[in-house]
Amino acid sequence: MNRGLNFARFLIEQKKRNKSIDDALVSLINDVSRACKNIAIAISKGAVGDYLGDADGVNVQGEQQKKLDVVANQIMIDFAERSGNLAGLVSEEMEDVYPIVHDDLRGKYLLIFDPLDGSSNADVNSSVGTIFSVLRCPGTCLNPTAADFLRPGSEQICAGYAIYGPSTMLVLTLGDGVHGFTLDREFGEFVLTHIDMKIPVDTREFAINSSNQRFWEEPVRRYVGECLAGTGGPREANFNMRWIASMVAEVHRILNRGGIFMYPRDTKDPGKPGRLRLLYEAYPMAFIVEQAGGAASTGRERILDMQPEALHQRVPVILGSKNEVELVVGYHNELGLEEFKSPLFNVRNLFVQ
Ligand code: F6P
């Protein structure tokens, strides 16, 4: 595999190496990559295209939609539906499953995506992304329901993201490592630029929204406190902090130079055990991070082992450099015994009823 290989050719090479990759999957991933190129064009027009600011509606989570959320969602649906390889799709921006109803367009895969992650960043000309995940459709693939999408993350056959930053990149795993492609705008092609990306196991850089500190659980307070203590603290090292407010951008930084990203469980909103969504944020990113040698956990459980209960379920996320993630998980385990004895820190507790 050589740098400079174009994306379509890369997929053909992958298919030769891996019998479980068929023509339909290759064609679907190609169409997702074309959708990402079109989203990149819309984003880059910014204010000139009248794409900045709020749309009229709110999404299923009750969050204000941005104009670009709506545009990116429609672009993904158009390309994915026309690919003819999907039984149905699920998007952050739509409450229910979107089934493919035309017989001649229906295929055997399921696509789950967040069309524009971190979309408020677009208004300030900062990085945003698209996240996607592909499953095989169980059963007949006729009119798939939510139950067909509620499968453990370990069943994903492909996951990826596009990052729209100073350059547009597509990062992909088919379960055999992680590879990054950069969009060559003159030729309109993604070309292989980052072969077999690996996350360093150690890091001195963490990312967390520290304005939520008063809502964190004890293991996260302890971890961040020890990082902040620097050379004089138990870690005997100085740590750096980053927060871009776009999960795609945080994961991309971690894939390139290591780090730990946390949106942990907190007590800010008792109805939500975390901020990030399992199916189209935590699962695909956990698959990518593990394939790059990192780790991804809720603090209590490996993310890819979770059994989802709802399409838009939220979960705590702690991912990145393996040794740091394991340290934070260890702090959760240490507290675990006491945690479930104490009414203050139980799953159902004084804060979370
Ligand atoms: O979709 C959620 C998201 O935008 C992530 O991409 C990002 O990591 C996080 O929310 C930012 O959260 P906050 O608004 O707390 O900074």
GROMACS .gro file of N, CA, C and O in nm, residues 18 41 48 54 94 120 139 146 183 215 218 221 224 228 296 309 327 332:
model
   72
   18ASN      N    1  -0.941  -0.896   0.176
   18ASN     CA    2  -1.037  -0.934   0.281
   18ASN      C    3  -1.167  -0.982   0.217
   18ASN      O    4  -1.242  -0.903   0.161
   41ILE      N    5  -1.755   2.098   0.038
   41ILE     CA    6  -1.777   2.214  -0.051
   41ILE      C    7  -1.875   2.311   0.015
   41ILE      O    8  -1.850   2.433   0.019
   48VAL      N    9  -2.055   3.306   0.242
   48VAL     CA   10  -2.084   3.336   0.102
   48VAL      C   11  -2.201   3.250   0.052
   48VAL      O   12  -2.285   3.292  -0.027
   54ASP      N   13  -2.824   2.948   1.260
   54ASP     CA   14  -2.924   2.848   1.300
   54ASP      C   15  -3.025   2.819   1.190
   54ASP      O   16  -3.063   2.908   1.114
   94MET      N   17  -3.236   1.282   1.269
   94MET     CA   18  -3.370   1.228   1.245
   94MET      C   19  -3.410   1.133   1.358
   94MET      O   20  -3.330   1.048   1.398
  120SER      N   21  -2.150   2.377   1.580
  120SER     CA   22  -2.141   2.518   1.617
  120SER      C   23  -2.003   2.575   1.584
  120SER      O   24  -1.986   2.697   1.570
  139GLY      N   25  -3.142  -1.035   0.890
  139GLY     CA   26  -3.274  -1.071   0.835
  139GLY      C   27  -3.292  -1.029   0.691
  139GLY      O   28  -3.197  -1.020   0.614
  146ALA      N   29  -3.574  -0.007   1.445
  146ALA     CA   30  -3.468   0.035   1.538
  146ALA      C   31  -3.393  -0.086   1.591
  146ALA      O   32  -3.270  -0.082   1.605
  183LEU      N   33  -0.801   1.514   0.097
  183LEU     CA   34  -0.870   1.554  -0.026
  183LEU      C   35  -0.778   1.645  -0.109
  183LEU      O   36  -0.736   1.752  -0.063
  215PHE      N   37  -1.957   1.884   3.828
  215PHE     CA   38  -2.052   1.774   3.807
  215PHE      C   39  -1.983   1.638   3.789
  215PHE      O   40  -2.051   1.537   3.777
  218GLU      N   41  -1.590   1.122   4.108
  218GLU     CA   42  -1.462   1.125   4.177
  218GLU      C   43  -1.342   1.075   4.094
  218GLU      O   44  -1.235   1.138   4.094
  221ARG      N   45  -1.235   1.355   3.859
  221ARG     CA   46  -1.174   1.464   3.938
  221ARG      C   47  -1.032   1.429   3.978
  221ARG      O   48  -0.941   1.510   3.970
  224VAL      N   49  -0.790   1.427   3.661
  224VAL     CA   50  -0.757   1.562   3.612
  224VAL      C   51  -0.676   1.637   3.717
  224VAL      O   52  -0.579   1.707   3.685
  228LEU      N   53  -0.316   1.815   3.663
  228LEU     CA   54  -0.293   1.958   3.688
  228LEU      C   55  -0.182   1.981   3.790
  228LEU      O   56  -0.118   2.086   3.790
  296ALA      N   57  -1.102   0.263   2.450
  296ALA     CA   58  -1.223   0.345   2.460
  296ALA      C   59  -1.318   0.280   2.558
  296ALA      O   60  -1.357   0.164   2.542
  309GLU      N   61  -2.963   0.050   2.381
  309GLU     CA   62  -3.106   0.038   2.414
  309GLU      C   63  -3.193   0.131   2.331
  309GLU      O   64  -3.312   0.111   2.320
  327LEU      N   65  -0.563   0.393   3.312
  327LEU     CA   66  -0.547   0.455   3.444
  327LEU      C   67  -0.681   0.510   3.493
  327LEU      O   68  -0.722   0.487   3.608
  332HIS      N   69  -1.189   0.432   3.828
  332HIS     CA   70  -1.330   0.396   3.839
  332HIS      C   71  -1.346   0.263   3.913
  332HIS      O   72  -1.432   0.249   3.999
   0.00000   0.00000   0.00000
